[in-house]
PDB file of C-alpha atoms in Angstrom:
ATOM      1  CA  MET I 242     -23.484  -4.447 -10.023  1.00 40.00           C
ATOM      2  CA  ALA I 243     -24.648  -4.710  -6.415  1.00 42.00           C
ATOM      3  CA  ALA I 244     -25.021  -1.524  -4.382  1.00 45.00           C
ATOM      4  CA  HIS I 245     -22.297  -0.933  -1.824  1.00 56.00           C
ATOM      5  CA  THR I 246     -22.657   0.577   1.633  1.00 62.00           C
ATOM      6  CA  GLY I 247     -20.336   0.791   4.589  1.00 86.00           C
ATOM      7  CA  THR I 248     -16.794   1.973   5.130  1.00 94.00           C
ATOM      8  CA  VAL I 249     -13.550   1.520   3.250  1.00 98.00           C
ATOM      9  CA  LEU I 250     -10.012   1.980   4.557  1.00 98.00           C
ATOM     10  CA  ILE I 251      -7.617   3.830   2.275  1.00 98.00           C
ATOM     11  CA  SER I 252      -4.010   3.002   3.113  1.00 98.00           C
ATOM     12  CA  GLU I 253      -1.867   5.829   1.761  1.00 98.00           C
ATOM     13  CA  VAL I 254       1.434   4.547   0.346  1.00 97.00           C
ATOM     14  CA  GLY I 255       2.797   7.695  -1.297  1.00 97.00           C
ATOM     15  CA  PRO I 256       5.517   8.417   1.290  1.00 97.00           C
ATOM     16  CA  ARG I 257       6.920   4.934   0.635  1.00 96.00           C
ATOM     17  CA  ASP I 258       5.880   3.559  -2.741  1.00 92.00           C
ATOM     18  CA  GLY I 259       5.641   6.996  -4.298  1.00 93.00           C
ATOM     19  CA  LEU I 260       8.936   8.426  -3.095  1.00 95.00           C
ATOM     20  CA  GLN I 261      11.032   5.307  -3.647  1.00 91.00           C
ATOM     21  CA  ALA I 262      10.286   5.463  -7.360  1.00 86.00           C
ATOM     22  CA  LEU I 263      11.729   8.963  -7.697  1.00 90.00           C
ATOM     23  CA  LYS I 264      15.373   9.636  -8.450  1.00 89.00           C
ATOM     24  CA  ARG I 265      15.540  12.556  -6.054  1.00 93.00           C
ATOM     25  CA  THR I 266      15.085  12.511  -2.294  1.00 96.00           C
ATOM     26  CA  MET I 267      12.426  14.446  -0.408  1.00 98.00           C
ATOM     27  CA  PRO I 268      13.872  16.211   2.663  1.00 98.00           C
ATOM     28  CA  THR I 269      12.900  14.637   5.974  1.00 98.00           C
ATOM     29  CA  GLU I 270      11.062  17.691   7.281  1.00 98.00           C
ATOM     30  CA  ALA I 271       9.095  17.925   4.033  1.00 98.00           C
ATOM     31  CA  LYS I 272       8.121  14.246   4.297  1.00 98.00           C
ATOM     32  CA  ILE I 273       6.837  14.771   7.809  1.00 98.00           C
ATOM     33  CA  ASN I 274       4.872  17.852   6.780  1.00 98.00           C
ATOM     34  CA  TRP I 275       3.309  15.907   3.920  1.00 98.00           C
ATOM     35  CA  ILE I 276       2.357  13.001   6.172  1.00 98.00           C
ATOM     36  CA  LYS I 277       0.784  15.438   8.627  1.00 98.00           C
ATOM     37  CA  ALA I 278      -1.231  17.009   5.804  1.00 98.00           C
ATOM     38  CA  LEU I 279      -2.425  13.590   4.621  1.00 98.00           C
ATOM     39  CA  ALA I 280      -3.484  12.653   8.145  1.00 98.00           C
ATOM     40  CA  ALA I 281      -5.240  16.000   8.581  1.00 98.00           C
ATOM     41  CA  ALA I 282      -7.291  15.164   5.483  1.00 98.00           C
ATOM     42  CA  GLY I 283      -8.615  12.091   7.267  1.00 98.00           C
ATOM     43  CA  LEU I 284      -6.285   9.296   6.164  1.00 98.00           C
ATOM     44  CA  THR I 285      -5.850   7.027   9.175  1.00 98.00           C
ATOM     45  CA  GLU I 286      -3.272   4.576   7.814  1.00 98.00           C
ATOM     46  CA  ILE I 287      -0.076   5.678   6.053  1.00 98.00           C
ATOM     47  CA  GLU I 288       2.921   3.661   4.894  1.00 98.00           C
ATOM     48  CA  VAL I 289       5.589   6.208   5.739  1.00 98.00           C
ATOM     49  CA  GLY I 290       8.714   4.537   4.359  1.00 98.00           C
ATOM     50  CA  SER I 291      10.764   1.374   4.049  1.00 97.00           C
ATOM     51  CA  PHE I 292      13.629  -0.020   6.078  1.00 98.00           C
ATOM     52  CA  VAL I 293      16.048  -0.903   3.310  1.00 95.00           C
ATOM     53  CA  SER I 294      19.726  -0.295   2.681  1.00 93.00           C
ATOM     54  CA  PRO I 295      20.316   3.423   2.041  1.00 93.00           C
ATOM     55  CA  LYS I 296      22.779   2.343  -0.641  1.00 92.00           C
ATOM     56  CA  LEU I 297      19.901   0.822  -2.590  1.00 89.00           C
ATOM     57  CA  LEU I 298      17.237   3.409  -1.796  1.00 92.00           C
ATOM     58  CA  PRO I 299      18.750   6.608  -0.363  1.00 95.00           C
ATOM     59  CA  GLN I 300      15.232   8.103  -0.522  1.00 96.00           C
ATOM     60  CA  MET I 301      14.361   5.937   2.509  1.00 97.00           C
ATOM     61  CA  ALA I 302      17.487   6.536   4.630  1.00 97.00           C
ATOM     62  CA  ASP I 303      15.539   8.624   7.161  1.00 98.00           C
ATOM     63  CA  CYS I 304      12.743   6.100   7.712  1.00 98.00           C
ATOM     64  CA  ALA I 305      13.274   5.766  11.479  1.00 98.00           C
ATOM     65  CA  GLN I 306      13.022   9.540  11.909  1.00 98.00           C
ATOM     66  CA  VAL I 307       9.864   9.668   9.821  1.00 98.00           C
ATOM     67  CA  VAL I 308       8.279   6.815  11.791  1.00 98.00           C
ATOM     68  CA  ALA I 309       9.054   8.588  15.067  1.00 98.00           C
ATOM     69  CA  ALA I 310       7.377  11.773  13.864  1.00 98.00           C
ATOM     70  CA  ALA I 311       4.380   9.936  12.396  1.00 98.00           C
ATOM     71  CA  ARG I 312       3.800   8.088  15.675  1.00 98.00           C
ATOM     72  CA  GLU I 313       3.081  11.462  17.265  1.00 98.00           C
ATOM     73  CA  ILE I 314       0.053  12.032  15.014  1.00 98.00           C
ATOM     74  CA  PRO I 315      -3.085  11.088  16.977  1.00 97.00           C
ATOM     75  CA  GLY I 316      -5.121   8.241  15.521  1.00 97.00           C
ATOM     76  CA  LEU I 317      -2.665   7.386  12.763  1.00 98.00           C
ATOM     77  CA  THR I 318      -1.642   3.787  12.070  1.00 98.00           C
ATOM     78  CA  VAL I 319       1.989   3.914  10.967  1.00 98.00           C
ATOM     79  CA  LEU I 320       3.183   1.311   8.462  1.00 98.00           C
ATOM     80  CA  ALA I 321       6.608   0.674   7.005  1.00 98.00           C
ATOM     81  CA  LEU I 322       7.899  -1.854   4.517  1.00 97.00           C
ATOM     82  CA  ALA I 323      10.720  -4.234   5.413  1.00 96.00           C
ATOM     83  CA  PRO I 324      12.180  -6.672   2.863  1.00 92.00           C
ATOM     84  CA  ASN I 325      14.043  -8.908   5.329  1.00 93.00           C
ATOM     85  CA  LEU I 326      14.778  -9.698   8.992  1.00 95.00           C
ATOM     86  CA  LYS I 327      17.248  -6.834   9.372  1.00 96.00           C
ATOM     87  CA  GLY I 328      14.716  -4.351   8.021  1.00 97.00           C
ATOM     88  CA  ALA I 329      11.956  -5.762  10.212  1.00 97.00           C
ATOM     89  CA  ALA I 330      14.168  -5.432  13.299  1.00 97.00           C
ATOM     90  CA  ALA I 331      14.759  -1.769  12.468  1.00 97.00           C
ATOM     91  CA  ALA I 332      11.032  -1.269  11.912  1.00 98.00           C
ATOM     92  CA  PHE I 333      10.177  -2.825  15.287  1.00 98.00           C
ATOM     93  CA  ASP I 334      12.843  -0.694  16.979  1.00 96.00           C
ATOM     94  CA  ALA I 335      11.371   2.424  15.397  1.00 97.00           C
ATOM     95  CA  GLY I 336       7.919   1.513  16.714  1.00 97.00           C
ATOM     96  CA  VAL I 337       5.840   0.893  13.615  1.00 98.00           C
ATOM     97  CA  HIS I 338       2.257  -0.217  14.186  1.00 98.00           C
ATOM     98  CA  LYS I 339       2.438  -2.591  11.241  1.00 98.00           C
ATOM     99  CA  VAL I 340       5.253  -3.935   9.111  1.00 98.00           C
ATOM    100  CA  SER I 341       4.590  -4.838   5.496  1.00 97.00           C
ATOM    101  CA  LEU I 342       6.704  -7.615   3.998  1.00 95.00           C
ATOM    102  CA  PRO I 343       6.917  -7.837   0.186  1.00 91.00           C
ATOM    103  CA  VAL I 344       6.862 -11.404  -1.123  1.00 93.00           C
ATOM    104  CA  SER I 345       6.989 -11.775  -4.891  1.00 91.00           C
ATOM    105  CA  VAL I 346       5.028 -14.542  -6.565  1.00 92.00           C
ATOM    106  CA  SER I 347       7.393 -14.237  -9.525  1.00 84.00           C
ATOM    107  CA  GLU I 348      10.777 -15.831  -8.848  1.00 82.00           C
ATOM    108  CA  SER I 349      12.546 -13.397 -11.174  1.00 74.00           C
ATOM    109  CA  HIS I 350      10.983 -10.357  -9.541  1.00 73.00           C
ATOM    110  CA  SER I 351      11.805 -11.657  -6.069  1.00 66.00           C
ATOM    111  CA  LYS I 352      15.483 -11.926  -6.961  1.00 68.00           C
ATOM    112  CA  ALA I 353      15.496  -8.478  -8.572  1.00 69.00           C
ATOM    113  CA  ASN I 354      13.513  -6.811  -5.783  1.00 68.00           C
ATOM    114  CA  ILE I 355      14.924  -8.309  -2.568  1.00 67.00           C
ATOM    115  CA  ASN I 356      17.711 -10.600  -3.830  1.00 71.00           C
ATOM    116  CA  ARG I 357      15.986 -13.698  -2.461  1.00 77.00           C
ATOM    117  CA  THR I 358      14.057 -16.615  -3.841  1.00 83.00           C
ATOM    118  CA  THR I 359      10.340 -16.760  -3.154  1.00 83.00           C
ATOM    119  CA  GLU I 360      10.954 -19.752  -0.875  1.00 83.00           C
ATOM    120  CA  GLN I 361      13.461 -17.739   1.172  1.00 85.00           C
ATOM    121  CA  ALA I 362      11.078 -14.787   1.358  1.00 87.00           C
ATOM    122  CA  ILE I 363       8.263 -16.984   2.681  1.00 92.00           C
ATOM    123  CA  ALA I 364      10.551 -18.698   5.199  1.00 92.00           C
ATOM    124  CA  ALA I 365      11.704 -15.324   6.543  1.00 93.00           C
ATOM    125  CA  ILE I 366       8.160 -14.587   7.753  1.00 96.00           C
ATOM    126  CA  ALA I 367       8.553 -17.111  10.579  1.00 97.00           C
ATOM    127  CA  ASP I 368      11.845 -15.536  11.647  1.00 97.00           C
ATOM    128  CA  ILE I 369      10.324 -12.069  11.646  1.00 97.00           C
ATOM    129  CA  LYS I 370       7.349 -13.235  13.688  1.00 97.00           C
ATOM    130  CA  ALA I 371       9.684 -14.926  16.187  1.00 98.00           C
ATOM    131  CA  LEU I 372      11.668 -11.704  16.484  1.00 97.00           C
ATOM    132  CA  ARG I 373       8.502  -9.676  17.094  1.00 97.00           C
ATOM    133  CA  ASP I 374       7.106 -12.172  19.584  1.00 97.00           C
ATOM    134  CA  GLY I 375      10.386 -12.144  21.515  1.00 97.00           C
ATOM    135  CA  LEU I 376      10.401  -8.405  22.091  1.00 96.00           C
ATOM    136  CA  PRO I 377       9.705  -7.181  25.638  1.00 95.00           C
ATOM    137  CA  ASP I 378       6.120  -5.988  26.015  1.00 92.00           C
ATOM    138  CA  ASP I 379       7.188  -2.417  26.733  1.00 90.00           C
ATOM    139  CA  THR I 380       9.195  -1.977  23.493  1.00 89.00           C
ATOM    140  CA  PRO I 381       7.580   0.132  20.757  1.00 88.00           C
ATOM    141  CA  GLY I 382       7.246  -2.592  18.121  1.00 91.00           C
ATOM    142  CA  ALA I 383       6.234  -5.459  20.402  1.00 94.00           C
ATOM    143  CA  LYS I 384       2.643  -5.407  19.188  1.00 94.00           C
ATOM    144  CA  ALA I 385       3.298  -4.541  15.553  1.00 98.00           C
ATOM    145  CA  GLY I 386       1.176  -6.348  12.998  1.00 98.00           C
ATOM    146  CA  ILE I 387       2.812  -8.403  10.266  1.00 98.00           C
ATOM    147  CA  GLU I 388       1.246  -8.123   6.822  1.00 98.00           C
ATOM    148  CA  ILE I 389       2.337  -9.698   3.546  1.00 97.00           C
ATOM    149  CA  GLY I 390       1.897  -8.071   0.174  1.00 95.00           C
ATOM    150  CA  LEU I 391       2.097 -10.684  -2.598  1.00 96.00           C
ATOM    151  CA  SER I 392       3.848  -8.711  -5.326  1.00 92.00           C
ATOM    152  CA  THR I 393       3.341  -9.503  -9.032  1.00 93.00           C
ATOM    153  CA  ALA I 394       0.204 -11.452  -8.087  1.00 95.00           C
ATOM    154  CA  PHE I 395      -1.448 -10.556 -11.408  1.00 96.00           C
ATOM    155  CA  GLY I 396       1.534 -10.767 -13.734  1.00 93.00           C
ATOM    156  CA  CYS I 397       5.232  -9.968 -14.019  1.00 90.00           C
ATOM    157  CA  THR I 398       7.081  -7.793 -16.512  1.00 86.00           C
ATOM    158  CA  ILE I 399      10.014 -10.229 -16.391  1.00 86.00           C
ATOM    159  CA  GLU I 400       8.227 -13.599 -16.490  1.00 88.00           C
ATOM    160  CA  GLY I 401       4.826 -12.677 -17.922  1.00 90.00           C
ATOM    161  CA  PRO I 402       1.692 -14.481 -16.648  1.00 93.00           C
ATOM    162  CA  VAL I 403       1.753 -15.753 -13.063  1.00 93.00           C
ATOM    163  CA  PRO I 404      -0.145 -18.991 -12.231  1.00 94.00           C
ATOM    164  CA  GLU I 405      -3.117 -18.270  -9.974  1.00 97.00           C
ATOM    165  CA  ASP I 406      -2.642 -21.549  -8.129  1.00 97.00           C
ATOM    166  CA  ARG I 407       0.837 -20.363  -7.142  1.00 95.00           C
ATOM    167  CA  VAL I 408      -0.568 -17.097  -5.772  1.00 96.00           C
ATOM    168  CA  ILE I 409      -3.063 -18.916  -3.566  1.00 98.00           C
ATOM    169  CA  ARG I 410      -0.523 -21.490  -2.433  1.00 96.00           C
ATOM    170  CA  MET I 411       1.898 -18.745  -1.398  1.00 95.00           C
ATOM    171  CA  ALA I 412      -0.833 -16.878   0.466  1.00 97.00           C
ATOM    172  CA  ALA I 413      -1.633 -20.002   2.468  1.00 97.00           C
ATOM    173  CA  LEU I 414       2.059 -20.552   3.209  1.00 96.00           C
ATOM    174  CA  ALA I 415       2.445 -16.952   4.376  1.00 97.00           C
ATOM    175  CA  ILE I 416      -0.361 -17.432   6.903  1.00 98.00           C
ATOM    176  CA  GLU I 417       1.173 -20.751   7.969  1.00 97.00           C
ATOM    177  CA  MET I 418       4.503 -19.002   8.577  1.00 97.00           C
ATOM    178  CA  GLY I 419       2.887 -16.443  10.871  1.00 97.00           C
ATOM    179  CA  ALA I 420       1.568 -13.587   8.757  1.00 97.00           C
ATOM    180  CA  GLU I 421      -1.578 -12.010  10.172  1.00 97.00           C
ATOM    181  CA  ALA I 422      -2.854 -10.755   6.823  1.00 98.00           C
ATOM    182  CA  VAL I 423      -2.083 -11.226   3.142  1.00 98.00           C
ATOM    183  CA  GLY I 424      -2.922  -8.774   0.372  1.00 98.00           C
ATOM    184  CA  LEU I 425      -2.527  -8.960  -3.398  1.00 98.00           C
ATOM    185  CA  SER I 426      -0.440  -6.439  -5.302  1.00 95.00           C
ATOM    186  CA  ASP I 427      -0.683  -5.654  -9.002  1.00 94.00           C
ATOM    187  CA  THR I 428       2.912  -4.455  -9.029  1.00 87.00           C
ATOM    188  CA  THR I 429       3.107  -4.256 -12.804  1.00 86.00           C
ATOM    189  CA  GLY I 430      -0.362  -3.014 -13.742  1.00 89.00           C
ATOM    190  CA  TYR I 431      -1.216  -6.270 -15.532  1.00 93.00           C
ATOM    191  CA  GLY I 432      -4.468  -6.992 -13.677  1.00 96.00           C
ATOM    192  CA  ASN I 433      -7.947  -6.770 -15.176  1.00 97.00           C
ATOM    193  CA  PRO I 434     -11.291  -6.766 -13.307  1.00 98.00           C
ATOM    194  CA  ALA I 435     -12.239 -10.359 -14.163  1.00 98.00           C
ATOM    195  CA  GLN I 436      -8.865 -11.617 -12.981  1.00 98.00           C
ATOM    196  CA  VAL I 437      -8.995  -9.468  -9.825  1.00 98.00           C
ATOM    197  CA  GLY I 438     -12.447 -10.718  -8.880  1.00 98.00           C
ATOM    198  CA  ARG I 439     -11.494 -14.334  -9.486  1.00 98.00           C
ATOM    199  CA  LEU I 440      -8.219 -14.175  -7.543  1.00 98.00           C
ATOM    200  CA  PHE I 441      -9.638 -12.367  -4.524  1.00 98.00           C
ATOM    201  CA  ARG I 442     -12.546 -14.801  -4.440  1.00 98.00           C
ATOM    202  CA  ARG I 443     -10.072 -17.670  -4.275  1.00 98.00           C
ATOM    203  CA  LEU I 444      -7.917 -15.871  -1.700  1.00 98.00           C
ATOM    204  CA  ILE I 445     -10.888 -15.296   0.594  1.00 98.00           C
ATOM    205  CA  ALA I 446     -11.947 -18.922   0.275  1.00 98.00           C
ATOM    206  CA  GLU I 447      -8.410 -20.020   1.166  1.00 98.00           C
ATOM    207  CA  ILE I 448      -7.504 -17.782   4.137  1.00 98.00           C
ATOM    208  CA  GLY I 449     -10.769 -16.067   5.129  1.00 98.00           C
ATOM    209  CA  LEU I 450     -11.858 -12.475   4.559  1.00 97.00           C
ATOM    210  CA  ASP I 451     -10.602 -11.385   7.990  1.00 97.00           C
ATOM    211  CA  ARG I 452      -7.046 -12.216   6.908  1.00 98.00           C
ATOM    212  CA  VAL I 453      -7.161 -10.426   3.571  1.00 97.00           C
ATOM    213  CA  GLY I 454      -4.859  -7.450   4.023  1.00 95.00           C
ATOM    214  CA  GLY I 455      -6.146  -5.501   1.079  1.00 91.00           C
ATOM    215  CA  ALA I 456      -5.549  -4.692  -2.562  1.00 98.00           C
ATOM    216  CA  HIS I 457      -2.677  -2.751  -4.093  1.00 96.00           C
ATOM    217  CA  PHE I 458      -3.348  -1.698  -7.674  1.00 95.00           C
ATOM    218  CA  HIS I 459      -1.217   0.256 -10.109  1.00 91.00           C
ATOM    219  CA  ASN I 460      -2.827   2.256 -12.865  1.00 89.00           C
ATOM    220  CA  THR I 461      -0.197   1.503 -15.492  1.00 87.00           C
ATOM    221  CA  ARG I 462      -2.795   0.448 -18.063  1.00 88.00           C
ATOM    222  CA  GLY I 463      -5.702   2.486 -16.723  1.00 90.00           C
ATOM    223  CA  GLN I 464      -7.427  -0.381 -14.905  1.00 94.00           C
ATOM    224  CA  GLY I 465      -6.856   0.724 -11.300  1.00 95.00           C
ATOM    225  CA  LEU I 466     -10.335   1.965 -10.389  1.00 97.00           C
ATOM    226  CA  ALA I 467     -12.053  -0.817 -12.334  1.00 98.00           C
ATOM    227  CA  ASN I 468      -9.985  -3.328 -10.398  1.00 98.00           C
ATOM    228  CA  VAL I 469     -11.068  -1.711  -7.129  1.00 98.00           C
ATOM    229  CA  ILE I 470     -14.710  -2.304  -8.087  1.00 98.00           C
ATOM    230  CA  ALA I 471     -13.928  -5.948  -8.830  1.00 98.00           C
ATOM    231  CA  ALA I 472     -12.272  -6.384  -5.433  1.00 98.00           C
ATOM    232  CA  LEU I 473     -15.121  -4.575  -3.668  1.00 97.00           C
ATOM    233  CA  GLU I 474     -17.524  -7.078  -5.207  1.00 97.00           C
ATOM    234  CA  GLN I 475     -15.683  -9.831  -3.349  1.00 97.00           C
ATOM    235  CA  GLY I 476     -15.832  -8.011  -0.008  1.00 97.00           C
ATOM    236  CA  VAL I 477     -12.393  -6.370   0.067  1.00 97.00           C
ATOM    237  CA  THR I 478     -12.515  -3.102   2.025  1.00 97.00           C
ATOM    238  CA  THR I 479      -8.864  -2.000   2.269  1.00 98.00           C
ATOM    239  CA  PHE I 480      -7.102  -0.397  -0.687  1.00 98.00           C
ATOM    240  CA  ASP I 481      -3.659   1.117  -1.144  1.00 97.00           C
ATOM    241  CA  ALA I 482      -3.304   4.356  -3.067  1.00 97.00           C
ATOM    242  CA  SER I 483      -0.728   7.087  -3.554  1.00 96.00           C
ATOM    243  CA  GLN I 484      -1.394  10.807  -3.562  1.00 97.00           C
ATOM    244  CA  ALA I 485      -1.131  12.228  -7.077  1.00 94.00           C
ATOM    245  CA  GLY I 486      -0.406   8.736  -8.418  1.00 92.00           C
ATOM    246  CA  LEU I 487       3.260   8.876  -7.471  1.00 92.00           C
ATOM    247  CA  GLY I 488       5.176   5.662  -7.554  1.00 81.00           C
ATOM    248  CA  GLY I 489       5.971   2.365  -9.164  1.00 61.00           C
ATOM    249  CA  CYS I 490       8.382  -0.468  -8.537  1.00 52.00           C
ATOM    250  CA  PRO I 491      12.005   0.367  -9.427  1.00 49.00           C
ATOM    251  CA  TYR I 492      12.684  -3.350  -9.970  1.00 48.00           C
ATOM    252  CA  ALA I 493       9.769  -4.048 -12.304  1.00 45.00           C
ATOM    253  CA  PRO I 494      10.395  -2.522 -15.748  1.00 47.00           C
ATOM    254  CA  GLY I 495       7.544  -0.298 -16.876  1.00 46.00           C
ATOM    255  CA  ALA I 496       5.641  -0.566 -13.582  1.00 44.00           C
ATOM    256  CA  THR I 497       4.626   3.052 -13.247  1.00 58.00           C
ATOM    257  CA  GLY I 498       1.705   4.795 -11.668  1.00 76.00           C
ATOM    258  CA  ASN I 499       0.004   3.963  -8.404  1.00 89.00           C
ATOM    259  CA  LEU I 500      -3.725   4.405  -8.013  1.00 93.00           C
ATOM    260  CA  VAL I 501      -4.433   8.113  -7.359  1.00 95.00           C
ATOM    261  CA  THR I 502      -5.731   8.536  -3.796  1.00 97.00           C
ATOM    262  CA  GLU I 503      -7.848  11.560  -4.643  1.00 97.00           C
ATOM    263  CA  ASP I 504      -9.626   9.785  -7.499  1.00 96.00           C
ATOM    264  CA  LEU I 505     -10.174   6.641  -5.431  1.00 98.00           C
ATOM    265  CA  VAL I 506     -11.663   8.561  -2.506  1.00 98.00           C
ATOM    266  CA  TRP I 507     -14.032  10.458  -4.795  1.00 98.00           C
ATOM    267  CA  MET I 508     -15.227   7.294  -6.510  1.00 98.00           C
ATOM    268  CA  LEU I 509     -15.862   5.468  -3.243  1.00 98.00           C
ATOM    269  CA  GLU I 510     -17.633   8.398  -1.608  1.00 97.00           C
ATOM    270  CA  SER I 511     -19.779   8.869  -4.707  1.00 96.00           C
ATOM    271  CA  MET I 512     -20.777   5.213  -4.418  1.00 96.00           C
ATOM    272  CA  GLY I 513     -21.924   5.690  -0.834  1.00 95.00           C
ATOM    273  CA  LEU I 514     -18.846   4.236   0.839  1.00 97.00           C
ATOM    274  CA  ASP I 515     -17.441   6.231   3.731  1.00 97.00           C
ATOM    275  CA  THR I 516     -13.656   6.691   3.584  1.00 97.00           C
ATOM    276  CA  GLY I 517     -13.468   9.322   6.322  1.00 97.00           C
ATOM    277  CA  VAL I 518     -11.353  11.475   4.002  1.00 97.00           C
ATOM    278  CA  ASP I 519     -12.022  15.126   3.197  1.00 97.00           C
ATOM    279  CA  ILE I 520     -11.281  15.363  -0.521  1.00 97.00           C
ATOM    280  CA  GLU I 521     -10.680  19.098  -0.595  1.00 96.00           C
ATOM    281  CA  ARG I 522      -8.176  18.888   2.252  1.00 97.00           C
ATOM    282  CA  LEU I 523      -6.593  15.936   0.479  1.00 98.00           C
ATOM    283  CA  ILE I 524      -6.226  17.966  -2.703  1.00 98.00           C
ATOM    284  CA  GLY I 525      -4.713  20.740  -0.579  1.00 98.00           C
ATOM    285  CA  ALA I 526      -2.058  18.290   0.631  1.00 98.00           C
ATOM    286  CA  ARG I 527      -0.724  18.219  -2.921  1.00 98.00           C
ATOM    287  CA  GLU I 528       0.697  21.704  -2.318  1.00 98.00           C
ATOM    288  CA  VAL I 529       2.581  20.384   0.710  1.00 98.00           C
ATOM    289  CA  LEU I 530       3.904  17.557  -1.467  1.00 98.00           C
ATOM    290  CA  LEU I 531       5.059  20.026  -4.114  1.00 98.00           C
ATOM    291  CA  ALA I 532       6.774  22.157  -1.484  1.00 98.00           C
ATOM    292  CA  GLY I 533       9.012  19.174  -0.779  1.00 98.00           C
ATOM    293  CA  LEU I 534       9.379  18.149  -4.433  1.00 97.00           C
ATOM    294  CA  PRO I 535       9.216  21.352  -6.482  1.00 97.00           C
ATOM    295  CA  GLY I 536       8.248  20.769 -10.102  1.00 95.00           C
ATOM    296  CA  GLU I 537       7.230  17.128  -9.638  1.00 93.00           C
ATOM    297  CA  THR I 538       4.531  15.944 -12.049  1.00 89.00           C
ATOM    298  CA  LEU I 539       1.306  15.177 -10.196  1.00 92.00           C
ATOM    299  CA  TYR I 540      -1.603  13.163 -11.575  1.00 91.00           C
ATOM    300  CA  GLY I 541      -5.289  12.950 -10.783  1.00 92.00           C
ATOM    301  CA  HIS I 542      -8.568  13.715 -12.521  1.00 94.00           C
ATOM    302  CA  VAL I 543     -10.417  14.986  -9.450  1.00 96.00           C
ATOM    303  CA  ALA I 544      -7.666  17.441  -8.576  1.00 95.00           C
ATOM    304  CA  ASP I 545      -7.846  18.819 -12.118  1.00 94.00           C
ATOM    305  CA  ALA I 546     -11.635  18.881 -12.512  1.00 96.00           C
ATOM    306  CA  GLY I 547     -12.730  19.590  -8.949  1.00 95.00           C
ATOM    307  CA  LEU I 548     -15.718  18.128  -7.129  1.00 95.00           C
ATOM    308  CA  PRO I 549     -18.949  18.037  -9.119  1.00 95.00           C
ATOM    309  CA  LEU I 550     -21.780  20.395  -8.241  1.00 95.00           C
ATOM    310  CA  GLY I 551     -23.989  18.841  -5.580  1.00 93.00           C
ATOM    311  CA  PHE I 552     -21.396  16.307  -4.440  1.00 94.00           C
ATOM    312  CA  GLU I 553     -22.156  14.790  -1.050  1.00 94.00           C
ATOM    313  CA  TYR I 554     -20.004  12.612   1.160  1.00 96.00           C
ATOM    314  CA  ALA I 555     -21.274   9.150   2.021  1.00 95.00           C
ATOM    315  CA  ASN I 556     -21.269  10.215   5.658  1.00 89.00           C
ATOM    316  CA  GLN I 557     -23.531  13.269   5.446  1.00 76.00           C
ATOM    317  CA  ALA I 558     -22.468  14.346   8.919  1.00 60.00           C
ATOM    318  CA  ARG I 559     -19.120  15.201   7.315  1.00 58.00           C
ATOM    319  CA  PRO I 560     -20.001  17.855   4.718  1.00 47.00           C
ATOM    320  CA  ALA I 561     -17.580  19.083   2.101  1.00 47.00           C
ATOM    321  CA  ALA I 562     -15.351  21.887   3.382  1.00 46.00           C
TER     322      ALA I 562
END
């Protein structure tokens, strides 16, 4: 394997992807405290919630309040997910820096997740871009980025294997409709390193590396970190992860377990890649998470084992605390 140097962006998705998978709701103030703790650990991009119907996901009913608080954190890029035009409008009104639109490659998952066909989901991108572009320059969301996450890109628990040609075709269509970046999501934990490397190689050839939004891996079958390595080999430098491995898709049966942020940061730093994240402060943020969700099961090898003796950050000017 080739040696890696440089920087990697970790996009923390726990406050959205993690919390939406839980049956209970984290209090708004606790969410904000957790997001502040994550940012204090050095995470510079956080998906703080989703603008969806509170009837479907009551855990996300306070998303506008959370976005407003997160916008006050210096240097933080605030993301939120929006499944449709109505959600995107609310996200722009709240002042997100980026809106993430989920588009399922699997027709069955698309209908279960957002109650739309994949064709309708792709077409909505143009409407959302038109809405954003029509906002007055002085409104909070006027300059928000529009990113697409291609869900079930590596397989679907409802349909099974997903054709790779379809993934690439949908990525190209998303860009054509006005998306500024497209990432691939292993929503169901089906992906393996060979498949990940092959699909990202094709994606980059199709839309260009500068338009690859990143990689979203679940650790359902223990392949999360291995899949990160495979994506790194193709030049991908943005990865989603969730503190303590919280999360999963409520509309994809068996899709549990996001990639653990703490474990991902340690692996990347150990490889010489600068994430800008202080691992010990990140592990400390788990206590803030537990304060808002008492008794919740948290995952992560690094949090359990601690940092190894002699560990050094990739950026030696940022020593371990």
